[in-house]
Coordinates of C-alpha atoms in Angstrom, one line a residue:
M1 CA -0.3 -11.2 76.6
K2 CA -1.6 -8.4 74.5
I3 CA 0.0 -8.8 71.0
L4 CA 0.6 -6.9 68.4
V5 CA 0.7 -8.8 64.1
L6 CA 1.4 -6.7 61.6
G7 CA 0.5 -7.6 57.8
S8 CA -3.1 -8.1 56.2
G9 CA -3.1 -10.9 54.7
A10 CA -4.2 -15.5 54.9
R11 CA -0.5 -15.7 56.9
E12 CA -1.3 -13.2 59.2
H13 CA -4.9 -14.4 59.4
A14 CA -3.3 -17.9 60.0
I15 CA -1.3 -16.9 62.9
V16 CA -4.1 -14.2 64.1
S17 CA -6.8 -17.6 64.0
A18 CA -3.5 -19.5 65.8
L19 CA -3.6 -17.0 68.9
A20 CA -7.0 -16.9 69.1
R21 CA -7.8 -20.7 69.8
E22 CA -5.4 -20.9 72.7
D23 CA -6.6 -21.4 76.1
T24 CA -5.7 -18.9 77.1
A25 CA -7.1 -15.8 76.3
H26 CA -4.2 -12.9 74.9
E27 CA -5.3 -9.4 73.4
I28 CA -4.5 -9.0 69.9
V29 CA -3.9 -6.6 68.1
A30 CA -4.3 -6.5 63.5
A31 CA -2.6 -4.0 61.9
P32 CA -3.4 -3.3 59.0
G33 CA -4.8 -6.3 59.2
N34 CA -8.3 -7.4 56.8
A35 CA -12.4 -8.1 56.1
G36 CA -11.8 -11.6 58.3
I37 CA -8.5 -10.5 61.1
A38 CA -10.8 -8.2 62.4
Q39 CA -13.5 -10.2 62.9
V40 CA -11.2 -12.0 65.5
A41 CA -9.0 -9.0 66.5
T42 CA -8.6 -5.4 66.8
V43 CA -7.6 -4.0 63.9
V44 CA -5.4 -0.4 63.9
H45 CA -4.4 2.0 61.0
L46 CA -0.9 2.4 61.6
D47 CA 1.9 1.4 58.2
P48 CA 3.3 -1.3 59.3
N49 CA 6.9 -1.1 57.8
N50 CA 7.7 2.5 59.7
A51 CA 9.0 0.8 62.5
V52 CA 9.6 4.8 64.9
V53 CA 5.0 4.2 64.3
V54 CA 5.1 0.7 65.1
A55 CA 7.6 1.2 68.0
D56 CA 5.9 4.3 69.4
Y57 CA 2.6 2.3 69.5
A58 CA 4.5 -0.8 71.1
L59 CA 5.2 1.6 73.9
A60 CA 2.1 3.3 74.3
E61 CA -0.2 0.8 74.3
D62 CA 2.3 -1.6 76.5
V63 CA 2.5 -4.9 73.9
D64 CA 4.0 -7.8 75.2
L65 CA 5.3 -9.2 71.3
V66 CA 5.0 -7.9 68.1
V67 CA 5.1 -10.3 65.1
I68 CA 5.9 -9.3 62.4
G69 CA 4.4 -11.1 59.4
P70 CA 4.9 -9.8 55.7
E71 CA 8.5 -9.7 54.3
A72 CA 8.3 -5.7 53.2
P73 CA 8.2 -4.6 57.4
L74 CA 11.3 -6.5 58.4
V75 CA 13.4 -5.7 55.2
A76 CA 13.1 -2.3 56.2
G77 CA 14.3 -2.9 59.1
V78 CA 11.1 -2.5 61.6
A79 CA 12.8 -5.4 63.9
D80 CA 15.5 -3.6 64.8
G81 CA 13.4 -0.4 65.6
L82 CA 11.2 -2.2 68.2
R83 CA 14.3 -3.9 69.6
T84 CA 15.5 -1.0 69.9
R85 CA 13.5 0.1 72.4
G86 CA 12.7 -2.9 74.5
V87 CA 10.1 -4.3 72.7
P88 CA 9.7 -8.4 72.7
V89 CA 10.3 -9.1 68.8
F90 CA 9.2 -12.0 67.0
G91 CA 11.2 -11.4 62.8
P92 CA 15.0 -11.0 62.0
S93 CA 16.8 -7.9 62.2
K94 CA 16.9 -6.0 58.9
K95 CA 20.6 -6.8 57.5
A96 CA 19.3 -11.3 58.6
A97 CA 16.7 -10.1 57.0
A98 CA 19.0 -9.8 53.9
L99 CA 18.3 -13.5 53.6
E100 CA 15.3 -13.5 51.7
G101 CA 15.7 -10.0 51.2
S102 CA 18.6 -11.0 48.6
K103 CA 19.4 -13.6 46.8
A104 CA 22.9 -13.7 46.5
F105 CA 23.3 -13.2 49.7
A106 CA 21.9 -16.1 51.1
K107 CA 23.5 -18.1 48.2
R108 CA 27.3 -16.6 50.5
I109 CA 25.7 -17.9 54.0
M110 CA 24.7 -21.2 52.3
E111 CA 28.3 -21.4 50.9
E112 CA 29.8 -20.5 54.3
A113 CA 28.1 -22.4 55.7
G114 CA 28.1 -25.8 54.6
V115 CA 24.6 -25.6 53.1
P116 CA 23.6 -27.9 49.9
T117 CA 21.9 -25.8 47.5
G118 CA 22.1 -25.8 43.6
R119 CA 25.3 -23.4 41.2
A120 CA 23.9 -20.5 41.0
T121 CA 25.8 -17.1 39.0
R122 CA 24.7 -13.8 39.7
A123 CA 24.8 -11.1 36.5
G124 CA 24.4 -7.5 36.1
T125 CA 24.6 -7.4 32.4
R126 CA 22.5 -8.5 30.0
A127 CA 25.8 -9.8 28.3
E128 CA 26.4 -11.5 32.5
V129 CA 22.8 -13.0 32.1
E130 CA 23.3 -14.6 27.8
A131 CA 26.4 -16.1 29.4
A132 CA 25.3 -17.6 32.3
L133 CA 21.8 -18.5 31.3
D134 CA 24.3 -20.4 27.9
S135 CA 26.7 -22.4 30.9
F136 CA 24.3 -23.8 32.9
G137 CA 21.9 -24.4 29.8
A138 CA 17.7 -25.2 30.0
P139 CA 15.5 -25.5 31.7
Y140 CA 16.9 -22.3 32.8
V141 CA 16.0 -20.4 36.6
V142 CA 16.3 -16.9 36.5
K143 CA 15.6 -14.9 39.4
A144 CA 15.2 -11.4 41.4
D145 CA 18.3 -11.0 43.4
G146 CA 15.3 -8.7 45.1
L147 CA 12.1 -8.8 47.0
A148 CA 9.6 -9.5 44.0
A149 CA 6.5 -10.5 45.5
G150 CA 7.4 -14.7 45.2
K151 CA 6.8 -13.9 41.0
G152 CA 10.8 -13.2 40.7
V153 CA 11.8 -16.2 39.6
L154 CA 10.9 -18.5 36.5
V155 CA 11.6 -21.6 35.4
T156 CA 11.5 -22.1 31.3
E157 CA 12.7 -24.3 28.3
D158 CA 12.4 -20.8 26.3
R159 CA 15.8 -18.9 26.7
A160 CA 13.7 -15.5 25.0
A161 CA 11.4 -16.3 27.7
A162 CA 14.1 -16.3 29.8
L163 CA 16.0 -13.3 29.0
A164 CA 13.0 -11.0 29.5
H165 CA 12.1 -11.9 32.9
A166 CA 16.2 -11.5 33.1
D167 CA 15.7 -7.9 31.4
H168 CA 13.0 -6.8 33.8
Y169 CA 14.7 -7.7 37.2
L170 CA 18.2 -6.3 36.1
Q171 CA 16.8 -2.7 35.6
Q172 CA 16.1 -2.9 39.1
G173 CA 20.1 -4.7 40.1
T174 CA 21.2 -8.5 39.3
V175 CA 19.7 -11.7 38.9
L176 CA 20.6 -14.9 39.8
L177 CA 20.7 -17.8 36.8
E178 CA 21.0 -21.1 38.9
E179 CA 21.0 -24.8 38.1
F180 CA 18.1 -26.4 37.8
L181 CA 16.7 -29.0 40.3
A182 CA 13.9 -31.1 39.4
G183 CA 13.0 -33.1 42.2
Q184 CA 9.6 -32.5 45.1
E185 CA 9.6 -29.4 46.8
V186 CA 8.9 -29.1 51.1
S187 CA 8.7 -26.3 52.4
L188 CA 10.1 -26.5 56.1
F189 CA 9.9 -23.7 58.5
F190 CA 12.4 -23.5 62.0
L191 CA 11.8 -21.2 64.8
S192 CA 14.9 -19.6 66.2
D193 CA 16.1 -17.5 68.8
G194 CA 19.6 -16.5 66.9
S195 CA 21.3 -19.3 68.1
T196 CA 18.7 -22.7 69.0
V197 CA 16.5 -24.1 66.4
L198 CA 12.9 -26.0 66.1
P199 CA 11.4 -27.2 63.4
L200 CA 7.4 -27.0 62.9
S201 CA 5.4 -29.4 60.8
P202 CA 6.7 -29.9 56.4
A203 CA 3.8 -28.7 54.2
Q204 CA 4.2 -28.4 50.2
D205 CA 2.5 -25.6 48.2
Y206 CA 1.5 -24.4 44.8
K207 CA 3.0 -21.7 42.6
R208 CA 1.6 -22.1 39.3
L209 CA -1.0 -20.9 38.1
L210 CA -3.3 -23.4 36.8
D211 CA -3.6 -26.9 37.3
G212 CA -1.0 -29.1 36.0
D213 CA 1.1 -26.8 37.0
E214 CA 1.0 -24.8 34.0
G215 CA 0.8 -20.8 33.8
P216 CA 2.5 -18.4 35.5
N217 CA 4.4 -18.1 38.5
T218 CA 2.1 -16.6 42.0
G219 CA 2.1 -15.7 45.4
G220 CA 0.6 -19.0 45.9
M221 CA -1.9 -20.9 44.8
G222 CA -2.5 -23.7 47.6
A223 CA -1.1 -25.7 50.1
Y224 CA -1.4 -29.7 52.1
S225 CA 0.8 -30.6 55.2
P226 CA 1.8 -33.1 56.0
L227 CA 3.7 -35.0 53.3
P228 CA 3.3 -38.4 54.2
W229 CA 5.6 -39.2 50.9
L230 CA 8.6 -37.9 52.8
P231 CA 11.4 -39.7 53.9
D232 CA 12.4 -40.9 57.6
G233 CA 14.9 -38.4 59.4
F234 CA 13.8 -35.7 56.6
V235 CA 13.0 -33.3 59.6
D236 CA 16.6 -34.0 61.1
E237 CA 18.7 -33.7 58.0
V238 CA 17.0 -30.8 57.5
I239 CA 18.4 -29.4 60.8
D240 CA 21.6 -30.8 61.2
T241 CA 23.0 -29.8 57.6
I242 CA 20.6 -27.0 57.1
A243 CA 18.7 -25.0 59.6
E244 CA 21.1 -25.6 62.2
P245 CA 25.0 -24.4 60.0
T246 CA 22.5 -21.2 58.4
V247 CA 21.7 -19.9 62.1
R248 CA 25.1 -20.5 63.3
Q249 CA 26.9 -18.7 59.8
L250 CA 24.7 -16.1 60.8
A251 CA 25.0 -15.6 64.2
N252 CA 29.4 -16.1 63.8
E253 CA 28.3 -12.9 61.7
Q254 CA 27.0 -10.7 64.6
T255 CA 23.7 -11.1 62.3
P256 CA 21.7 -13.2 64.4
F257 CA 18.3 -14.8 63.1
I258 CA 15.1 -14.0 65.2
G259 CA 12.4 -15.4 64.1
L260 CA 11.2 -18.1 60.9
L261 CA 13.2 -19.0 59.0
Y262 CA 11.7 -20.3 56.3
C263 CA 13.7 -23.0 54.0
G264 CA 12.5 -23.6 50.4
L265 CA 13.5 -27.6 49.1
I266 CA 14.4 -29.6 46.6
L267 CA 14.2 -33.3 47.1
T268 CA 16.8 -34.5 43.7
E269 CA 19.0 -37.8 43.1
K270 CA 21.3 -36.5 44.6
G271 CA 20.4 -34.9 48.5
I272 CA 18.4 -32.4 50.4
R273 CA 18.7 -29.3 48.4
V274 CA 17.9 -25.4 49.1
I275 CA 15.5 -23.4 46.8
E276 CA 15.5 -20.4 48.5
F277 CA 15.4 -19.2 51.7
N278 CA 12.9 -16.6 53.5
A279 CA 12.6 -14.9 56.7
R280 CA 9.1 -14.9 57.3
F281 CA 6.1 -17.6 57.6
G282 CA 4.9 -18.4 53.9
D283 CA 1.7 -18.1 52.2
P284 CA -0.4 -20.1 51.9
E285 CA 1.7 -22.9 54.0
T286 CA 0.9 -21.2 56.9
Q287 CA -2.7 -21.3 56.3
V288 CA -2.4 -25.5 56.5
V289 CA 0.3 -25.8 59.2
L290 CA -0.5 -23.3 62.2
P291 CA -4.7 -24.5 61.7
R292 CA -3.3 -28.6 63.0
L293 CA 0.2 -27.2 65.7
E294 CA -1.3 -28.4 69.3
T295 CA 1.8 -26.4 71.4
P296 CA 0.3 -22.7 72.3
L297 CA 1.6 -21.3 69.2
S298 CA 2.1 -18.1 71.7
G299 CA 4.9 -19.4 74.3
L300 CA 6.7 -21.0 70.9
L301 CA 7.2 -16.8 69.5
L302 CA 7.4 -15.2 72.8
A303 CA 10.6 -18.3 73.5
A304 CA 12.2 -17.1 69.9
A305 CA 12.2 -13.2 70.6
T306 CA 13.1 -13.5 74.3
G307 CA 16.9 -15.8 73.2
S308 CA 14.9 -18.8 74.7
L309 CA 13.9 -21.7 72.7
G310 CA 17.1 -24.0 74.2
G311 CA 15.2 -26.7 76.0
I312 CA 12.1 -25.9 75.0
P313 CA 9.8 -29.8 73.6
R314 CA 9.4 -29.6 70.1
P315 CA 6.0 -28.6 68.3
T316 CA 3.4 -30.7 68.1
F317 CA 1.0 -30.9 65.6
S318 CA -2.8 -33.2 65.2
D319 CA -2.7 -36.4 63.2
D320 CA -4.8 -34.7 61.2
V321 CA -3.9 -33.1 57.7
A322 CA -5.8 -30.0 55.7
V323 CA -5.5 -28.9 52.6
T324 CA -5.9 -25.2 51.6
V325 CA -7.2 -23.6 47.9
V326 CA -7.0 -19.8 46.9
L327 CA -9.0 -18.3 45.7
A328 CA -7.7 -15.5 43.7
S329 CA -9.3 -11.7 41.3
E330 CA -9.5 -12.0 38.3
G331 CA -6.9 -11.0 36.1
Y332 CA -3.9 -12.8 38.4
P333 CA -1.7 -12.3 39.2
D334 CA -0.4 -9.7 36.1
A335 CA -3.5 -7.1 36.4
P336 CA -6.3 -8.3 39.4
Q337 CA -9.7 -7.5 38.9
T338 CA -10.5 -6.0 42.9
G339 CA -13.7 -4.0 44.4
R340 CA -15.8 -7.0 43.2
R341 CA -18.0 -8.0 46.4
I342 CA -17.6 -11.4 47.6
D343 CA -20.7 -13.8 48.7
G344 CA -21.1 -16.8 50.3
L345 CA -18.5 -16.8 53.2
D346 CA -21.1 -17.9 55.7
D347 CA -22.3 -20.7 54.0
A348 CA -18.4 -22.0 52.9
A349 CA -17.1 -20.9 56.2
A350 CA -20.1 -24.0 57.6
V351 CA -18.7 -26.6 55.8
E352 CA -17.3 -28.9 58.3
G353 CA -13.8 -29.0 59.0
V354 CA -13.3 -26.1 57.1
S355 CA -12.0 -22.6 57.8
I356 CA -11.3 -19.4 55.9
A357 CA -8.7 -16.7 56.6
H358 CA -8.6 -13.4 54.5
A359 CA -6.1 -12.7 52.7
A360 CA -7.2 -9.6 50.5
T361 CA -10.7 -8.2 51.4
S362 CA -12.3 -5.3 53.1
R363 CA -15.8 -4.9 54.3
S364 CA -17.9 -3.1 51.7
E365 CA -18.6 0.8 52.3
S366 CA -21.9 0.9 51.0
P367 CA -25.0 1.2 53.0
D368 CA -25.7 -3.4 52.6
G369 CA -22.7 -3.5 53.5
G370 CA -20.4 -7.2 52.4
T371 CA -17.2 -8.3 52.1
I372 CA -14.9 -7.2 48.4
A373 CA -11.5 -8.3 47.4
T374 CA -8.6 -5.9 47.4
G375 CA -6.7 -8.0 45.9
G376 CA -5.0 -10.4 43.5
R377 CA -4.9 -13.8 46.2
V378 CA -8.6 -13.5 47.6
L379 CA -9.3 -15.8 50.6
S380 CA -7.8 -18.9 52.0
V381 CA -10.3 -22.2 51.9
V382 CA -8.7 -24.4 54.2
G383 CA -9.7 -28.5 54.8
R384 CA -9.3 -30.8 57.6
G385 CA -10.0 -33.5 57.7
S386 CA -8.7 -37.4 58.4
D387 CA -7.6 -38.2 55.8
F388 CA -5.9 -36.3 52.5
R389 CA -9.8 -37.2 50.8
Q390 CA -11.5 -36.1 53.3
A391 CA -9.5 -32.4 53.6
R392 CA -9.9 -31.9 50.3
E393 CA -13.4 -32.5 49.7
R394 CA -14.6 -30.5 52.4
A395 CA -12.0 -27.3 51.2
Y396 CA -13.4 -28.2 47.9
E397 CA -17.3 -28.1 48.9
A398 CA -16.3 -24.5 50.7
V399 CA -14.4 -23.1 48.0
S400 CA -17.5 -23.7 45.9
R401 CA -20.0 -21.9 47.9
I402 CA -18.1 -18.8 47.0
R403 CA -19.6 -16.3 45.0
L404 CA -16.8 -13.9 43.6
E405 CA -17.5 -12.8 40.1
G406 CA -14.2 -14.1 37.2
A407 CA -12.5 -15.6 40.2
Q408 CA -9.9 -18.8 40.1
Y409 CA -8.5 -21.7 41.5
R410 CA -6.6 -24.4 40.7
T411 CA -8.6 -28.3 40.7
D412 CA -5.6 -30.5 42.3
I413 CA -4.5 -29.4 44.8
A414 CA -2.9 -32.2 47.1
A415 CA -4.5 -34.5 44.2
R416 CA -1.7 -36.6 43.8
V417 CA -1.3 -37.6 47.6
V418 CA -4.6 -38.2 47.1
A419 CA -4.5 -40.1 44.3
E420 CA -1.2 -42.4 46.5

């Protein structure tokens, strides 16, 4: 197949890499891509958020399947522009992508579908925020209603900080105040063709910047998969109580969800609860889930895009484990320093069991070439092994070989699961 992958991050690099390693050779194109993606796919410079431009390109170049990676093109309706012109696309419509684009919409869908989640109140004024904070009590959970690049959620014991966070996002619209849920968090992806769902392997990510879950929220500083501590029957329970009811509810509202349903879950004392839905592969969880995938990814994505997931067996995964450590620029997440050179990538990739997914990189225009950092989260360094200790050691050995001035990363990714 000729496959166009939209996006420029480590998630898209992981998707491209999974497609490229299949036994069947595909022609893979990425837009706009990055320095790492350019090593395994053709990179074209077009605006992934412009539905007309993307559809024109896909038709002119006889693209068989378009895979939308980030949330912004989904919320912009790029999938709609492709579908109306007959191009198979993996990614939900603009209306269905509101499951991620609007926390309030997601809460309504969960309520209608009977999906277990925490109590929430929508607020549009400072007074409403204050009343909700007092009602729920500490720890306070404040969420931006719209997209916020993974940084719109604040969980804090500090009421003043909660109010400041709400004030910031009230300038853009409404906010959600939610009850605090305690427990282990789980990310579980589902492929959906609008009626059938198929699960991928669970993962856990680390949102806070610093070790010990300290510091500000980020887009994700690391992840691991699988989760050996999950109870038996966990995935089936999520299918029965969360994924299928959600997809059915959207279908009943004439808003079929076609693409990747990301379930952000938490295991509380009262059972599984939904923290949030996303409408695309998660980052950095994709970097540890897809390397373990044994079923060809291209067939799964095309089946979802064409409404033919029914009857397809559940995807299978390697018994290996994977750990990814995100290398971020100095100043991330508030004011990342960009334009700095990255060295040691070949040495890092030479570590056994290691692969590197580029997140925000480009080729330097200087005479000696090289790779430079262009954003906050720069690289996802993935270690695979027969157990968590080996995978983790490989990932951190590779990280130690990479040189980026001011780079920061967590040192405790998967440390707990190794200790246990």
